[in-house]
Short mmCIF file of C-alpha atoms in Angstrom, two decimals:
data_model
loop_
_atom_site.label_atom_id
_atom_site.label_comp_id
_atom_site.label_asym_id
_atom_site.label_seq_id
_atom_site.Cartn_x
_atom_site.Cartn_y
_atom_site.Cartn_z
CA MET A 1 60.97 166.60 167.42
CA ALA A 2 62.98 164.08 169.45
CA GLU A 3 66.71 164.59 169.67
CA PRO A 4 68.66 162.06 167.56
CA THR A 5 70.20 159.27 169.61
CA ALA A 6 73.95 159.65 169.96
CA PRO A 7 75.91 156.88 168.25
CA ASP A 8 77.08 154.10 170.52
CA PRO A 9 80.82 153.69 169.76
CA VAL A 10 80.93 150.20 171.29
CA ALA A 11 77.94 149.02 169.26
CA GLU A 12 79.35 150.48 166.06
CA GLU A 13 82.75 148.92 166.62
CA ARG A 14 81.10 145.55 167.37
CA ALA A 15 79.01 145.72 164.18
CA THR A 16 82.04 146.68 162.09
CA LEU A 17 84.12 143.90 163.57
CA ARG A 18 81.33 141.41 162.86
CA SER A 19 81.21 142.52 159.22
CA GLU A 20 84.98 142.28 158.87
CA LEU A 21 85.07 138.87 160.53
CA ASP A 22 82.31 137.63 158.22
CA HIS A 23 84.43 138.72 155.25
CA TRP A 24 87.56 136.89 156.37
CA SER A 25 85.64 133.83 157.53
CA ALA A 26 84.12 133.51 154.05
CA ALA A 27 87.58 133.87 152.51
CA VAL A 28 88.90 131.13 154.80
CA ARG A 29 86.07 128.78 153.77
CA ALA A 30 86.85 129.45 150.11
CA LEU A 31 90.50 128.46 150.62
CA ALA A 32 89.39 125.10 151.97
CA ASP A 33 87.63 124.28 148.67
CA LEU A 34 90.63 122.84 146.89
CA ASP A 35 88.62 121.92 143.79
CA ALA A 36 87.90 125.62 143.37
CA VAL A 37 91.52 126.75 143.59
CA ALA A 38 92.66 124.06 141.10
CA PRO A 39 90.31 122.21 138.74
CA PRO A 40 89.42 118.57 139.52
CA ALA A 41 90.89 117.58 136.15
CA ALA A 42 94.27 118.82 137.35
CA TRP A 43 94.05 117.03 140.71
CA SER A 44 93.17 113.82 138.87
CA GLN A 45 96.49 113.99 137.03
CA LEU A 46 98.37 113.42 140.30
CA GLU A 47 99.21 109.94 141.45
CA SER A 48 97.01 109.06 144.40
CA TYR A 49 99.78 109.15 147.03
CA LEU A 50 100.94 112.55 145.82
CA GLY A 51 97.43 113.98 145.64
CA ARG A 52 96.64 112.74 149.14
CA SER A 53 99.83 114.23 150.52
CA VAL A 54 99.26 117.68 149.03
CA ARG A 55 95.51 117.80 149.72
CA THR A 56 95.89 116.56 153.30
CA SER A 57 98.53 119.18 154.03
CA LEU A 58 96.53 122.03 152.48
CA ALA A 59 93.31 120.91 154.14
CA GLY A 60 95.05 120.82 157.51
CA THR A 61 96.42 124.32 156.97
CA ALA A 62 92.96 125.62 156.02
CA THR A 63 91.38 123.89 159.03
CA ARG A 64 93.82 125.52 161.43
CA LEU A 65 93.04 128.89 159.89
CA ALA A 66 89.28 128.25 160.24
CA ARG A 67 89.76 127.44 163.92
CA GLN A 68 91.59 130.73 164.35
CA ALA A 69 88.62 132.52 162.77
CA ASP A 70 86.26 130.67 165.12
CA ARG A 71 88.29 131.84 168.11
CA VAL A 72 88.00 135.43 166.93
CA GLY A 73 84.23 134.93 166.65
CA LEU A 74 84.00 133.60 170.18
CA ALA A 75 86.06 136.50 171.48
CA LEU A 76 83.78 138.94 169.70
CA ALA A 77 80.66 137.35 171.16
CA ALA A 78 82.14 137.56 174.66
CA ALA A 79 83.39 141.15 174.34
CA GLU A 80 81.68 143.54 176.77
CA ASP A 81 83.43 146.87 176.40
CA ALA A 82 85.76 148.92 174.23
CA ALA A 83 88.88 147.32 175.71
CA ASP A 84 87.57 143.85 174.84
CA LEU A 85 86.76 144.97 171.32
CA LEU A 86 90.26 146.40 170.88
CA ARG A 87 91.67 142.97 171.74
CA VAL A 88 89.26 141.37 169.25
CA ARG A 89 90.42 143.76 166.54
CA ARG A 90 94.02 142.82 167.20
CA GLU A 91 93.07 139.16 166.87
CA LEU A 92 91.21 139.93 163.66
CA LEU A 93 94.25 141.69 162.19
CA ALA A 94 96.34 138.66 163.16
CA LEU A 95 93.80 136.45 161.38
CA ARG A 96 94.10 138.60 158.27
CA ARG A 97 97.90 138.35 158.30
CA ARG A 98 97.67 134.60 158.75
CA TYR A 99 95.16 134.35 155.94
CA VAL A 100 97.57 136.05 153.52
CA GLN A 101 100.31 133.58 154.51
CA VAL A 102 98.05 130.56 154.11
CA GLU A 103 96.68 131.89 150.83
CA THR A 104 100.23 132.11 149.51
CA VAL A 105 100.81 128.45 150.36
CA VAL A 106 97.50 127.28 148.87
CA GLU A 107 97.95 129.34 145.71
CA PHE A 108 101.50 128.07 145.22
CA PHE A 109 100.42 124.44 145.26
CA ALA A 110 97.17 125.17 143.41
CA ASP A 111 99.08 126.88 140.60
CA ALA A 112 101.52 123.97 140.47
CA VAL A 113 98.72 121.41 140.29
CA ALA A 114 96.78 123.50 137.75
CA THR A 115 99.57 123.11 135.19
CA ARG A 116 98.32 119.51 134.86
CA ALA A 117 94.79 120.41 133.75
CA ASP A 118 95.75 119.43 130.20
CA SER A 119 95.90 115.64 130.15
CA ARG A 120 98.82 115.55 127.73
CA LEU A 121 100.97 117.83 129.86
CA GLY A 122 99.75 116.12 133.02
CA ALA A 123 101.02 112.79 131.72
CA ALA A 124 104.46 114.27 130.99
CA LEU A 125 104.64 115.87 134.45
CA ARG A 126 103.74 112.54 136.08
CA GLY A 127 106.71 111.11 134.23
CA LEU A 128 108.90 113.86 135.63
CA ASP A 129 107.56 113.13 139.12
CA ALA A 130 108.64 109.52 138.70
CA LEU A 131 112.04 110.48 137.29
CA ALA A 132 112.68 112.83 140.19
CA VAL A 133 111.84 110.18 142.76
CA ASP A 134 113.99 107.64 140.95
CA SER A 135 116.94 110.03 140.84
CA MET A 136 116.84 110.38 144.63
CA GLU A 137 116.28 106.68 145.32
CA ARG A 138 119.61 105.87 143.67
CA VAL A 139 121.45 107.44 146.60
CA LEU A 140 118.97 107.74 149.45
CA ARG A 141 117.69 104.15 149.47
CA PRO A 142 121.14 102.57 150.13
CA LEU A 143 121.54 105.07 152.98
CA GLY A 144 118.20 104.11 154.53
CA ILE A 145 116.73 107.60 154.00
CA ASP A 146 113.10 107.93 152.93
CA VAL A 147 112.57 109.49 149.53
CA PRO A 148 110.08 112.39 149.64
CA PRO A 149 107.22 112.65 147.14
CA VAL A 150 107.75 115.08 144.27
CA LEU A 151 105.38 117.49 142.56
CA THR A 152 106.77 118.89 139.32
CA TYR A 153 105.16 121.85 137.62
CA LEU A 154 105.75 123.90 134.49
CA ASP A 155 106.64 127.59 134.59
CA LYS A 156 108.39 130.31 132.64
CA GLY A 157 111.99 131.42 132.94
CA LEU A 158 115.46 130.09 132.23
CA GLY A 159 116.21 128.09 135.36
CA ALA A 160 114.55 125.32 137.34
CA SER A 161 114.09 125.55 141.10
CA ILE A 162 113.00 123.46 144.07
CA LEU A 163 110.97 124.04 147.19
CA ARG A 164 112.40 121.22 149.28
CA SER A 165 110.22 118.72 151.08
CA GLY A 166 110.15 119.77 154.72
CA ALA A 167 111.05 123.38 153.93
CA ARG A 168 109.35 126.05 156.02
CA LEU A 169 106.49 127.58 154.04
CA TRP A 170 105.08 131.11 154.13
CA ASP A 171 102.68 130.24 156.96
CA ALA A 172 105.42 128.40 158.94
CA SER A 173 104.03 124.96 158.00
CA LEU A 174 106.32 122.42 156.32
CA SER A 175 106.16 121.54 152.66
CA PRO A 176 104.63 118.05 152.25
CA VAL A 177 106.48 117.42 148.98
CA ALA A 178 109.49 118.51 147.00
CA ALA A 179 107.95 120.95 144.51
CA ILE A 180 110.18 121.28 141.45
CA LYS A 181 109.74 123.91 138.77
CA VAL A 182 110.53 122.74 135.24
CA THR A 183 110.87 125.37 132.54
CA HIS A 184 109.14 125.31 129.16
CA HIS A 185 112.38 125.36 127.18
CA ASN A 186 113.75 122.36 129.08
CA LEU A 187 110.62 120.22 129.33
CA TRP A 188 111.73 117.59 126.83
CA GLN A 189 115.38 117.58 127.94
CA PRO A 190 114.84 117.85 131.71
CA THR A 191 118.35 117.40 133.03
CA SER A 192 117.82 120.34 135.39
CA LEU A 193 115.32 118.14 137.24
CA VAL A 194 118.22 116.07 138.58
CA HIS A 195 120.13 119.18 139.61
CA GLU A 196 117.11 120.12 141.75
CA THR A 197 116.75 116.66 143.29
CA GLY A 198 120.46 116.91 144.05
CA HIS A 199 119.60 119.83 146.33
CA GLN A 200 117.08 117.64 148.19
CA VAL A 201 119.55 114.76 148.52
CA ALA A 202 122.32 117.06 149.73
CA HIS A 203 119.98 118.49 152.35
CA LEU A 204 118.74 115.11 153.60
CA THR A 205 122.25 113.62 153.83
CA GLY A 206 124.04 116.69 155.17
CA TRP A 207 126.35 116.70 152.15
CA ASP A 208 126.16 120.49 151.68
CA ALA A 209 128.04 121.39 154.83
CA GLU A 210 130.52 118.54 154.54
CA LEU A 211 131.32 119.41 150.93
CA ALA A 212 131.76 123.08 151.82
CA THR A 213 134.46 122.18 154.33
CA ALA A 214 136.12 119.69 152.00
CA LEU A 215 136.30 122.16 149.09
CA HIS A 216 137.71 124.87 151.32
CA ASP A 217 140.30 122.59 152.91
CA ALA A 218 141.45 121.26 149.53
CA LEU A 219 141.98 124.71 148.03
CA ARG A 220 143.11 126.75 151.02
CA PRO A 221 146.84 125.82 150.92
CA VAL A 222 147.17 126.55 147.19
CA ALA A 223 144.34 128.97 146.31
CA PRO A 224 143.12 130.81 149.43
CA LEU A 225 140.84 133.30 147.65
CA ALA A 226 139.19 130.59 145.56
CA ALA A 227 138.84 128.42 148.67
CA ARG A 228 136.59 130.98 150.36
CA TRP A 229 134.33 131.31 147.35
CA TRP A 230 134.06 127.59 146.66
CA ARG A 231 133.01 127.03 150.26
CA SER A 232 130.15 129.50 149.74
CA TRP A 233 129.11 127.76 146.50
CA ALA A 234 129.01 124.24 147.94
CA GLY A 235 125.21 123.87 147.78
CA GLU A 236 125.01 124.59 144.06
CA VAL A 237 128.20 122.66 143.37
CA ALA A 238 126.67 119.63 145.08
CA ALA A 239 123.57 119.85 142.87
CA ASP A 240 125.66 120.15 139.69
CA VAL A 241 127.82 117.21 140.74
CA TYR A 242 124.78 115.11 141.55
CA ALA A 243 123.34 115.74 138.08
CA PHE A 244 126.69 114.82 136.55
CA ALA A 245 126.98 111.59 138.55
CA LEU A 246 123.56 110.41 137.35
CA LEU A 247 123.49 111.88 133.82
CA GLY A 248 127.12 112.40 132.79
CA PHE A 249 127.70 114.95 130.03
CA ALA A 250 123.98 115.40 129.30
CA PRO A 251 123.36 118.42 131.62
CA LEU A 252 126.32 120.49 130.41
CA PRO A 253 125.07 121.80 127.02
CA ALA A 254 121.81 123.06 128.53
CA LEU A 255 123.62 124.54 131.53
CA ALA A 256 126.08 126.37 129.27
CA THR A 257 123.38 128.01 127.18
CA VAL A 258 121.30 128.99 130.23
CA VAL A 259 124.15 130.70 132.10
CA ASP A 260 125.64 132.38 129.01
CA GLY A 261 125.52 136.12 128.48
CA SER A 262 127.89 139.01 128.02
CA THR A 263 131.40 138.58 129.36
CA PRO A 264 130.76 140.90 132.33
CA GLU A 265 127.66 138.82 133.12
CA VAL A 266 129.40 135.43 133.07
CA PHE A 267 132.15 136.81 135.31
CA ARG A 268 129.72 138.51 137.71
CA MET A 269 130.48 137.34 141.25
CA PHE A 270 129.00 138.78 144.40
CA ALA A 271 128.62 137.76 148.03
CA GLY A 272 125.35 136.02 148.80
CA ASP A 273 124.93 134.38 145.39
CA PRO A 274 125.04 130.62 146.04
CA HIS A 275 125.94 129.87 142.41
CA PRO A 276 129.46 129.85 141.01
CA PHE A 277 129.62 132.54 138.33
CA GLY A 278 128.78 131.24 134.88
CA TRP A 279 132.29 131.05 133.43
CA ILE A 280 133.75 128.95 136.22
CA ARG A 281 130.61 126.83 136.49
CA VAL A 282 130.86 125.73 132.86
CA GLN A 283 134.58 125.04 133.15
CA PHE A 284 134.06 122.99 136.32
CA ASN A 285 131.30 120.87 134.79
CA ALA A 286 133.49 120.24 131.76
CA ALA A 287 136.28 119.23 134.13
CA LEU A 288 134.02 116.69 135.82
CA CYS A 289 133.46 115.04 132.43
CA ARG A 290 137.17 115.16 131.64
CA SER A 291 138.05 113.66 135.02
CA TRP A 292 135.84 110.62 134.48
CA PHE A 293 135.59 110.23 130.70
CA GLY A 294 138.81 111.69 129.29
CA ALA A 295 138.67 113.91 126.21
CA GLY A 296 135.32 114.57 124.59
CA PRO A 297 132.76 117.15 123.42
CA TRP A 298 132.83 118.84 126.82
CA ASP A 299 136.31 120.09 125.92
CA ARG A 300 134.85 121.87 122.90
CA ILE A 301 132.35 123.69 125.12
CA ALA A 302 135.13 124.67 127.51
CA ARG A 303 137.28 126.01 124.65
CA VAL A 304 134.38 127.93 123.09
CA TRP A 305 133.64 129.58 126.43
CA ALA A 306 137.29 130.51 126.91
CA ARG A 307 137.31 132.19 123.48
CA ARG A 308 133.92 133.88 123.88
CA HIS A 309 134.76 135.25 127.29
CA PRO A 310 138.47 136.03 127.71
CA ALA A 311 139.29 136.13 131.38
CA GLY A 312 140.97 139.51 131.20
CA ALA A 313 137.64 141.17 130.41
CA GLY A 314 135.96 140.03 133.61
CA ASP A 315 135.72 141.42 137.13
CA PRO A 316 139.26 141.38 138.61
CA GLU A 317 138.37 139.34 141.69
CA ALA A 318 136.38 136.85 139.61
CA VAL A 319 139.30 136.57 137.19
CA GLU A 320 141.65 135.82 140.08
CA VAL A 321 139.25 133.17 141.45
CA ALA A 322 139.02 131.65 137.96
CA THR A 323 142.81 131.67 137.54
CA GLN A 324 143.34 129.96 140.90
CA THR A 325 140.53 127.48 140.25
CA MET A 326 141.62 126.42 136.76
CA ARG A 327 144.90 125.11 138.16
CA HIS A 328 143.05 122.78 140.52
CA LEU A 329 139.93 121.60 138.64
CA GLY A 330 141.05 117.99 138.90
CA VAL A 331 141.37 118.30 142.67
CA LEU A 332 137.87 119.77 142.91
CA ALA A 333 136.45 116.94 140.78
CA ASP A 334 138.09 114.39 143.06
CA VAL A 335 136.79 116.07 146.21
CA CYS A 336 133.25 116.08 144.85
CA THR A 337 133.08 112.56 143.44
CA ARG A 338 135.93 110.40 144.77
CA THR A 339 136.43 111.55 148.37
CA PRO A 340 134.65 109.50 151.06
CA MET A 341 131.95 111.49 152.84
CA ARG A 342 130.09 110.88 156.09
CA ALA A 343 126.98 111.95 154.20
CA PHE A 344 127.30 108.80 152.09
CA GLY A 345 128.15 106.38 154.89
CA GLY A 346 131.90 106.88 154.56
CA ARG A 347 131.83 106.27 150.82
CA PRO A 348 132.39 108.66 147.91
CA LEU A 349 129.43 109.76 145.83
CA ALA A 350 130.74 107.65 142.96
CA ALA A 351 130.24 104.50 145.03
CA LEU A 352 126.49 105.18 145.03
CA ALA A 353 126.17 106.90 141.65
CA ASP A 354 129.02 105.78 139.40
CA PRO A 355 129.63 108.33 136.61
CA ARG A 356 131.23 105.63 134.45
CA LEU A 357 127.77 104.15 133.91
CA VAL A 358 126.74 107.32 132.07
CA SER A 359 129.87 107.82 129.99
CA PRO A 360 129.16 108.25 126.26
CA THR A 361 130.62 104.81 125.65
CA ALA A 362 128.41 103.18 128.27
CA LEU A 363 125.28 104.95 127.03
CA THR A 364 125.97 103.97 123.43
CA ALA A 365 126.44 100.35 124.48
CA LEU A 366 123.14 100.44 126.40
CA ALA A 367 121.26 101.89 123.42
CA ARG A 368 122.72 99.35 120.99
CA SER A 369 122.02 96.37 123.21
CA ALA A 370 118.46 97.43 124.01
CA GLY A 371 117.47 98.61 120.53
CA PRO A 372 113.93 100.00 120.23
CA ALA A 373 113.03 98.44 123.60
CA LEU A 374 115.12 101.16 125.25
CA TYR A 375 112.12 103.48 124.96
CA THR A 376 109.29 101.00 125.53
CA SER A 377 110.45 98.36 128.02
CA SER A 378 108.93 98.76 131.49
CA TYR A 379 111.82 96.72 132.89
CA LEU A 380 114.39 99.14 131.48
CA ARG A 381 112.36 102.12 132.67
CA ARG A 382 112.54 100.81 136.22
CA LEU A 383 116.19 99.81 136.03
CA GLU A 384 117.77 102.42 133.77
CA SER A 385 115.65 105.57 133.84
CA MET A 386 118.59 107.91 134.45
CA ARG A 387 120.72 106.39 131.73
CA ILE A 388 117.82 106.43 129.26
CA LEU A 389 117.16 110.09 130.04
CA ALA A 390 120.84 110.88 129.49
CA TRP A 391 120.80 109.03 126.17
CA ILE A 392 117.63 110.75 124.96
CA VAL A 393 119.11 114.17 125.76
CA LEU A 394 122.48 113.47 124.17
CA ASP A 395 121.03 111.73 121.13
CA ALA A 396 118.69 114.68 120.58
CA GLY A 397 121.77 116.83 120.07
CA THR A 398 123.31 114.59 117.43
CA SER A 399 124.00 116.08 114.04
CA GLY A 400 122.98 112.90 112.28
CA PRO A 401 119.46 111.75 111.31
CA ARG A 402 117.17 110.26 113.95
CA PRO A 403 114.51 107.63 113.24
CA VAL A 404 112.09 109.50 115.55
CA PRO A 405 111.98 113.28 116.21
CA ALA A 406 113.36 114.18 119.62
CA GLN A 407 110.32 115.77 121.27
CA PRO A 408 107.79 113.04 120.39
CA LEU A 409 110.28 110.41 121.52
CA ALA A 410 110.91 112.14 124.84
CA GLU A 411 107.22 112.82 125.37
CA ALA A 412 106.19 109.24 124.68
CA TRP A 413 108.87 107.96 127.06
CA LEU A 414 107.86 110.39 129.81
CA ARG A 415 104.22 109.34 129.46
CA ARG A 416 105.29 105.75 129.98
CA MET A 417 107.41 106.75 132.98
CA GLY A 418 104.38 108.32 134.63
CA GLY A 419 101.87 105.67 133.56
CA GLU A 420 99.40 106.23 130.78
CA ARG A 421 96.56 106.84 133.23
CA ALA A 422 96.61 108.65 136.56
CA GLU A 423 95.00 107.29 139.68
CA ALA A 424 92.35 109.56 141.17
CA ALA A 425 93.80 111.92 143.70
#
């Protein structure tokens, strides 16, 4: 009987590498099929410019990954010995790592797009896309800054979030859109949307850094501990202020209920958290309303929070920051809204987004003068979308009877904002 042939290690390694490469090459090809990762019905719910932007970006990412797989294949075909095959294996492992990064990007956008598979929800999300763009145009257009496209999507949780346009993604590519998460509980009162677009505006204008310095400099002589913390919170403060400037009081009730909790929780303050702790955040937002509108229902929220969460029960350092801050809330409101900023061409934020236009008095006057056309007029939608949103949110919280239930009214208006029919993506 003939002796069995000894295994050829080089041949076995080559065959194994070929099998592994075939696996990852097939996975790469599957990522490129965008209609498989999100249904065509969902893609069709995007406006054409938005669909093109997202699909072009994802297709380019998948193409670059496919080229990387091709290079591994060429290296494998050219390999002659064990040393060559070791280099091929290293390249294959690099391909696998890159695949995982690209898959994360594709799945993120695919999941976001897939929330639009239902035509009813897709229509509402198109309306939120339009609202988000409009909220940024109010400030960016006068500054000559291009407004990025926005992809809103629905997800669980208490708080909204944004992946900024131009942000570095998991595979080191740049996000082609501002992707904004909207939560289920806030879908029909989406004031948090404008908080998130405030983050994008602050980034594009450089307001974050400038505001951080201004807050610190204003507080340092009179409240040095608070000054350090407010400087670290500037990014989230900017977003809250932006939402206030465009929507007035409307964001505060939802914010207060989202950040509420036990007294230790609302006084929890730790380094690295970009948000002001809940207690001071509510008091500051109430102070913004008081600064521009005088006395009003925001004072009730501030008093309720002070009674629910007595300062003495909180973390000592947070209590000291709150004590220092409360003496200077008016100064902070002025810094954020009335102080000229380079970010806004040497003007204050209020010169571009005047909070007086969204005072309760101004919103009531708008609603009375427009009548039922407030919710149906295409002209008013183009001109007054932020003020209409603020009115819908505030009127939904009224204790008196409404002629139309709040959710159907908001939904119908959002559908009109986004257009009744989507263009094919």
